[in-house]
CSV table of C-alpha atoms in Angstrom, one decimal:
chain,number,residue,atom,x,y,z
D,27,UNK,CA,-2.2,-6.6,23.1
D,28,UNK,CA,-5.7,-5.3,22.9
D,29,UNK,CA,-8.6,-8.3,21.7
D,30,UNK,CA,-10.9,-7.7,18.9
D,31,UNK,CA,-13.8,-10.3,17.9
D,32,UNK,CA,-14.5,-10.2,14.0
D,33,UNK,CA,-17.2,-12.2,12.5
D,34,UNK,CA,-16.3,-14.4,9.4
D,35,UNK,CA,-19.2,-15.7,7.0
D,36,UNK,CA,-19.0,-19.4,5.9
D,37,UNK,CA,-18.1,-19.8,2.1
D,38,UNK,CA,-19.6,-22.1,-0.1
D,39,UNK,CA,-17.4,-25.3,-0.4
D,40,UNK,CA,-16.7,-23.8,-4.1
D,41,UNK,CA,-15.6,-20.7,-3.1
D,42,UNK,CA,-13.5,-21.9,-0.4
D,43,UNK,CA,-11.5,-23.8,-2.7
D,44,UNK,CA,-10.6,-21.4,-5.1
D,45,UNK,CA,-9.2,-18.8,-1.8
D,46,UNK,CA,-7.3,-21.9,-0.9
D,47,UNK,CA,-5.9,-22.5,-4.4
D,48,UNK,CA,-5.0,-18.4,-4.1
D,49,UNK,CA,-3.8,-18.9,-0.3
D,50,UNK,CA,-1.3,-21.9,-1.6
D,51,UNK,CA,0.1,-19.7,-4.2
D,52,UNK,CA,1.1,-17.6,-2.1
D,53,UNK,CA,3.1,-19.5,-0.1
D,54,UNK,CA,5.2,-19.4,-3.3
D,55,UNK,CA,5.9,-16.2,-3.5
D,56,UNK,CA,9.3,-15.7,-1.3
D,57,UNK,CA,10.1,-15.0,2.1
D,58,UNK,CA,11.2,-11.1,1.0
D,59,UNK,CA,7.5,-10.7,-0.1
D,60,UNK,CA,6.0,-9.5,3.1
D,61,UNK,CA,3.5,-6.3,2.2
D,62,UNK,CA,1.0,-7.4,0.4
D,63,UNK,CA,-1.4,-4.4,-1.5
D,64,UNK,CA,-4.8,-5.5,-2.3
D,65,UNK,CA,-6.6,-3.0,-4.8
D,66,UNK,CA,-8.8,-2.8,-7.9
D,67,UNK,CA,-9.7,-0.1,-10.1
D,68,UNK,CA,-12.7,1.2,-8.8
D,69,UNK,CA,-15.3,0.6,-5.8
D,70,UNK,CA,-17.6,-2.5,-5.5
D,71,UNK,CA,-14.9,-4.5,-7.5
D,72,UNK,CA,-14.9,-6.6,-4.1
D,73,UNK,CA,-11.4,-6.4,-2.8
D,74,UNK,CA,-12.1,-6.3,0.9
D,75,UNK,CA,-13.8,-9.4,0.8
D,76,UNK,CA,-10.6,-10.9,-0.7
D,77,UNK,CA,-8.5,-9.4,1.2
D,78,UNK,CA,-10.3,-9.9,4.6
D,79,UNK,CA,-10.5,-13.7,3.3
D,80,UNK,CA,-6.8,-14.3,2.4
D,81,UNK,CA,-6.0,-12.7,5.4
D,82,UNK,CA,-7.5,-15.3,7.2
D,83,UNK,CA,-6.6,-18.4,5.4
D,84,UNK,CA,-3.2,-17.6,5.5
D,85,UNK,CA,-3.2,-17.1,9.5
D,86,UNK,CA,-5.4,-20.0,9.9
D,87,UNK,CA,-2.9,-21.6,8.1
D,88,UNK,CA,0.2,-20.9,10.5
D,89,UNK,CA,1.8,-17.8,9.5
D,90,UNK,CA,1.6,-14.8,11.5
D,91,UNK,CA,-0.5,-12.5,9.3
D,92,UNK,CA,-1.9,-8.9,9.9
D,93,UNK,CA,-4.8,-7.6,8.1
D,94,UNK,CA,-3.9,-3.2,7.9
D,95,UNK,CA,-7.6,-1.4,6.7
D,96,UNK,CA,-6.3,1.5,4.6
D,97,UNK,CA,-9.0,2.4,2.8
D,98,UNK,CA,-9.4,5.5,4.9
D,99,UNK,CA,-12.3,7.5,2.6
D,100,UNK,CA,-14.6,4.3,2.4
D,101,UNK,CA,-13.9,1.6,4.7
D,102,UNK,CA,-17.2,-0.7,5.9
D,103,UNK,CA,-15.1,-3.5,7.5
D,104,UNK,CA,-16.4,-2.4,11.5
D,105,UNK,CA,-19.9,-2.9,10.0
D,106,UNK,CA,-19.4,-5.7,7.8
D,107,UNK,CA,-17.3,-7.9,10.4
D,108,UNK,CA,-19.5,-7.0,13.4
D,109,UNK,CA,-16.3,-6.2,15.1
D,110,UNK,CA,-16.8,-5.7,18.9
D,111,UNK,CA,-13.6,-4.2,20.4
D,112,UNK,CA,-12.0,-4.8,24.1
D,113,UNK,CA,-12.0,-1.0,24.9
D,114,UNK,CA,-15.2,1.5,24.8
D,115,UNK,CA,-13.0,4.2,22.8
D,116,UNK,CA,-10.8,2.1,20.1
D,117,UNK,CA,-7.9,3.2,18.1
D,118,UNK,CA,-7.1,2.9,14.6
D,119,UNK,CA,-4.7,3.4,12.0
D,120,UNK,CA,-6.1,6.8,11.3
D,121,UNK,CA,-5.1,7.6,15.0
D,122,UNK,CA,-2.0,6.3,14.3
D,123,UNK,CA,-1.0,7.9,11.3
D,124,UNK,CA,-2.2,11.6,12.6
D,125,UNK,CA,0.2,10.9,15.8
D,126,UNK,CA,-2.6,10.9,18.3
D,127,UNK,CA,-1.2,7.0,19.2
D,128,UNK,CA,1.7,4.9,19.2
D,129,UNK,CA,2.3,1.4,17.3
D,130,UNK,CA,1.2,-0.8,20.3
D,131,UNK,CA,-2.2,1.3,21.0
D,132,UNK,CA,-3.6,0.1,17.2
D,133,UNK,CA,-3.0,-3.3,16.8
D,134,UNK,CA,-5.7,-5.9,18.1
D,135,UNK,CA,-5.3,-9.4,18.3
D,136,UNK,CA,-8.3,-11.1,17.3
D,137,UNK,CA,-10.5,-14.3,17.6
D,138,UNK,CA,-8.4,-15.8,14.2
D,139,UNK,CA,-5.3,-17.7,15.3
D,140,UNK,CA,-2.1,-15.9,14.3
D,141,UNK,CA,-4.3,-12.8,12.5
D,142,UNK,CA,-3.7,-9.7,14.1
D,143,UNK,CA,-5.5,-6.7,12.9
D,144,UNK,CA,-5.2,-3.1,12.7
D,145,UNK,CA,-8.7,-1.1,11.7
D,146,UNK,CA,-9.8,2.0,9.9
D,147,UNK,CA,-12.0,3.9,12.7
D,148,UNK,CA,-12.8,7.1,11.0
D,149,UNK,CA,-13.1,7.9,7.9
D,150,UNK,CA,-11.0,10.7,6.0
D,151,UNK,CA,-11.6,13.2,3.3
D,152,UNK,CA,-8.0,13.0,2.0
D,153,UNK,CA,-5.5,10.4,4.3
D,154,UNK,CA,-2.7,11.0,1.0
D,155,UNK,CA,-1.1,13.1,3.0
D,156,UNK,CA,-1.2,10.7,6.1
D,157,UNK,CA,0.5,8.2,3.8
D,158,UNK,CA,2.9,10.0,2.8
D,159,UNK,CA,4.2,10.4,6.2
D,160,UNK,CA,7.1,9.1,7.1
D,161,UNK,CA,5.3,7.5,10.5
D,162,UNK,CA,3.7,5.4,7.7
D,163,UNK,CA,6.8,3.8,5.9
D,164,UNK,CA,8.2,3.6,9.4
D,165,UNK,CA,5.0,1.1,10.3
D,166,UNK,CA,5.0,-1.0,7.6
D,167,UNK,CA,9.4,-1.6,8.1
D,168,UNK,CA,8.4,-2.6,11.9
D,169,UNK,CA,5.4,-4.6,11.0
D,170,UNK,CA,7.8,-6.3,8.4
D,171,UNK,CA,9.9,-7.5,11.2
D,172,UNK,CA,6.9,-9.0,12.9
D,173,UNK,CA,4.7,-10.4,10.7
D,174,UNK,CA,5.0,-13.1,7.6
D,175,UNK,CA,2.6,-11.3,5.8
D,176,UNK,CA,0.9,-7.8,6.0
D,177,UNK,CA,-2.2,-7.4,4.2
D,178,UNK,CA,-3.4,-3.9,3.0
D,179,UNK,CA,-6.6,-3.1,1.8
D,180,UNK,CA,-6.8,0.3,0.1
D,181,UNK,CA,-8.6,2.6,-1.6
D,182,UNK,CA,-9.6,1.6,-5.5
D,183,UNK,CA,-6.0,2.6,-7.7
D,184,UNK,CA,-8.5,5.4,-9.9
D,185,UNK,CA,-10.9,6.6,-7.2
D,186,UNK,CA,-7.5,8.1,-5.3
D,187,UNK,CA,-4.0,8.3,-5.2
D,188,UNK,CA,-4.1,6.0,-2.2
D,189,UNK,CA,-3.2,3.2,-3.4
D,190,UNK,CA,-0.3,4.4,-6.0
D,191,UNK,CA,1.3,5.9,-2.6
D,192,UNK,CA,1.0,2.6,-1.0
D,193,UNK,CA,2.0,0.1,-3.6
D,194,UNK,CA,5.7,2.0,-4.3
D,195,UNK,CA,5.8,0.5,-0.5
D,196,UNK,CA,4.6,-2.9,-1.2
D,197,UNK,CA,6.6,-6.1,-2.2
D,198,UNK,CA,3.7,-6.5,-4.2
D,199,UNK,CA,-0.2,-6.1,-5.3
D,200,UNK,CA,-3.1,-8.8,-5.8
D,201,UNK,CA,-5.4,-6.6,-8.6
D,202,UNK,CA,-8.8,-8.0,-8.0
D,203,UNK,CA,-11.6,-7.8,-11.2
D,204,UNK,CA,-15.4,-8.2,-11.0
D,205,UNK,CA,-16.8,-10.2,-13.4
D,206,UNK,CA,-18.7,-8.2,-16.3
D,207,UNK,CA,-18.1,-4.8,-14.2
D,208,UNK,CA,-15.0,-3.6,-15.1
D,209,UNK,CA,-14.0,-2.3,-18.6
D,210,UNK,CA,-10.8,-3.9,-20.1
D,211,UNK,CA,-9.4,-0.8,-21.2
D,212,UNK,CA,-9.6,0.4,-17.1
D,213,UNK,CA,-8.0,-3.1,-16.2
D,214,UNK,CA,-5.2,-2.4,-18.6
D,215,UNK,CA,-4.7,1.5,-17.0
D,216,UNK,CA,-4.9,0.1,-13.7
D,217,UNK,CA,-2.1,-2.6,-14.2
D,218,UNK,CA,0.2,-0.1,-16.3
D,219,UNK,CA,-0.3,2.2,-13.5
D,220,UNK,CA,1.2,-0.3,-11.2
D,221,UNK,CA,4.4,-1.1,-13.7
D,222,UNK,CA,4.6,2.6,-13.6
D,223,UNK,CA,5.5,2.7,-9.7
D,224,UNK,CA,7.6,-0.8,-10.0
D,225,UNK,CA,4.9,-2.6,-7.9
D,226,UNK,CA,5.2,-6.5,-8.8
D,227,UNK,CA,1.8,-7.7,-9.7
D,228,UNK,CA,1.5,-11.0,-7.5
D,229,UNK,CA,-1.9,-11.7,-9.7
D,230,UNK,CA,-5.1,-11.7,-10.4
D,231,UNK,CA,-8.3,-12.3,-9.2
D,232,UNK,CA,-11.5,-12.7,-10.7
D,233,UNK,CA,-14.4,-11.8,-8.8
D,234,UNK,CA,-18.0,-13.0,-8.6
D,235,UNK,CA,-17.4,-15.4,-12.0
D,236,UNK,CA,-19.8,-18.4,-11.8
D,237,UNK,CA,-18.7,-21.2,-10.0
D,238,UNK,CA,-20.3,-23.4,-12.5
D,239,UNK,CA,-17.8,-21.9,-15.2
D,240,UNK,CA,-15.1,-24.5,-16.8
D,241,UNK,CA,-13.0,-21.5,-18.2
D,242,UNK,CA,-11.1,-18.7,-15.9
D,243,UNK,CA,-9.7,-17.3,-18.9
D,244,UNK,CA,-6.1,-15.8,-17.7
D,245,UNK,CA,-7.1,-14.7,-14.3
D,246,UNK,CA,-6.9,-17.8,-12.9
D,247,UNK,CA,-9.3,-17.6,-9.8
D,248,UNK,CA,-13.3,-17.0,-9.2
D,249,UNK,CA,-14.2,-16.1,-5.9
D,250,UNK,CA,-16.8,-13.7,-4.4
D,251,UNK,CA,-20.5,-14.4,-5.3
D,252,UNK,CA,-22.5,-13.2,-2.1
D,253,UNK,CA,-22.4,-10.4,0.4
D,254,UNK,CA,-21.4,-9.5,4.0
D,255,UNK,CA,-24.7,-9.7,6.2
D,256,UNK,CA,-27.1,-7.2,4.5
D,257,UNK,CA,-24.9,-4.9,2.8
D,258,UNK,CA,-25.1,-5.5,-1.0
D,259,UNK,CA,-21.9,-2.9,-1.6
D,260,UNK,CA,-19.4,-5.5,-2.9
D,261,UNK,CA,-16.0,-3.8,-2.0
């Protein structure tokens, strides 16, 4: 298997906690839940950063985990994680997809103990169609067979049909919410949309909520309240 090195930030000791609180419910969740969508309704919601950090909790935490990037129109995880990759010419999931690889050629074993990751090189006008594919469902049944938990980050559930495609796939779907961004009457679309397509909502996370705060109203989790190096897009 081919070696990727991805570069983590440190969270807060605040932040930290409430990823583990979110890490040991899902050790809750049942063996049969395996694909694991992680959306929102629109951009800069921050769902990247909680799926790139659950991801990693729950490998660091002994369970063989794989982080799949399939948010093929806007993904900023190469930049964001510094990766540096093994070979000069890497190969993602769009490769993959688009049948210019094979399974074994995309996915990258990395400097997190028992994370394996499979990355979004190029970027693409309109991957629905790759999704659709039945090379797609035919990944995520193998990967199912060799991983406790598979990860996906995708596009935002309004900004595409992405997501919809990929959640009638999933066992289920974290919805994450940014604080004071997101209209209710969206959050409420968003989550009918996935009850629409039978895709279990595992929960919900709410994003970039003061620490300080004694109340998490009904989402029950805070998280994100900084930003990858420089970039101030929270996705």
């Amino acid at each position: 298997m081919k070696s990727l090195n991805i570069e983590l930030p440190a969270l807060p000791y605040m932040m930290e906690e409430a990823f583990k609180k979110l890490k040991i419910n899902f050790q809750f969740v049942g063996n049969d839940t395996k694909k694991i969508l992680i959306t929102s309704s629109i951009p800069n919601e921050g769902k990247s950063f909680v799926a790139v950090q659950l991801w990693q909790m729950l490998a660091e935490s002994g369970s063989k985990t794989l982080f799949l990037d399939l948010d093929m129109r806007n993904s900023v995880l190469i930049k964001r994680l510094n990766m540096e990759f093994e070979d000069e010419n890497p190969l993602g999931i769009d490769y993959y997809l688009s049948g210019q690889c094979e399974y074994e050629d995309v996915i990258y074993k990395t400097n997190v103990e028992h994370g394996d990751f499979i990355p979004c090189i190029n970027l693409l006008e309109n991957p629905t169609s790759l999704i659709e594919d039945h090379r797609f469902e035919e990944l995520l049944d193998r990967l199912s067979k060799e991983y406790r938990y598979i990860i996906i980050d995708s596009a935002p559930l309004v900004a595409a049909a992405d997501a919809n495609v990929i959640a009638t796939m999933s066992d289920g779907a974290v919805f994450v919410v940014r604080n004071e961004y997101t209209s209710r009457k969206l959050i409420r679309t968003s989550i009918q949309q996935l009850e629409q397509i039978h895709c279990k909502l595992l929960g919900v996370v709410l994003n970039r909520e003061s620490v300080s705060s004694k109340s998490y109203g009904k989402y029950g989790y805070y998280g994100y309240d900084g930003y990858y190096g420089g970039d101030r897009e929270d996705k």
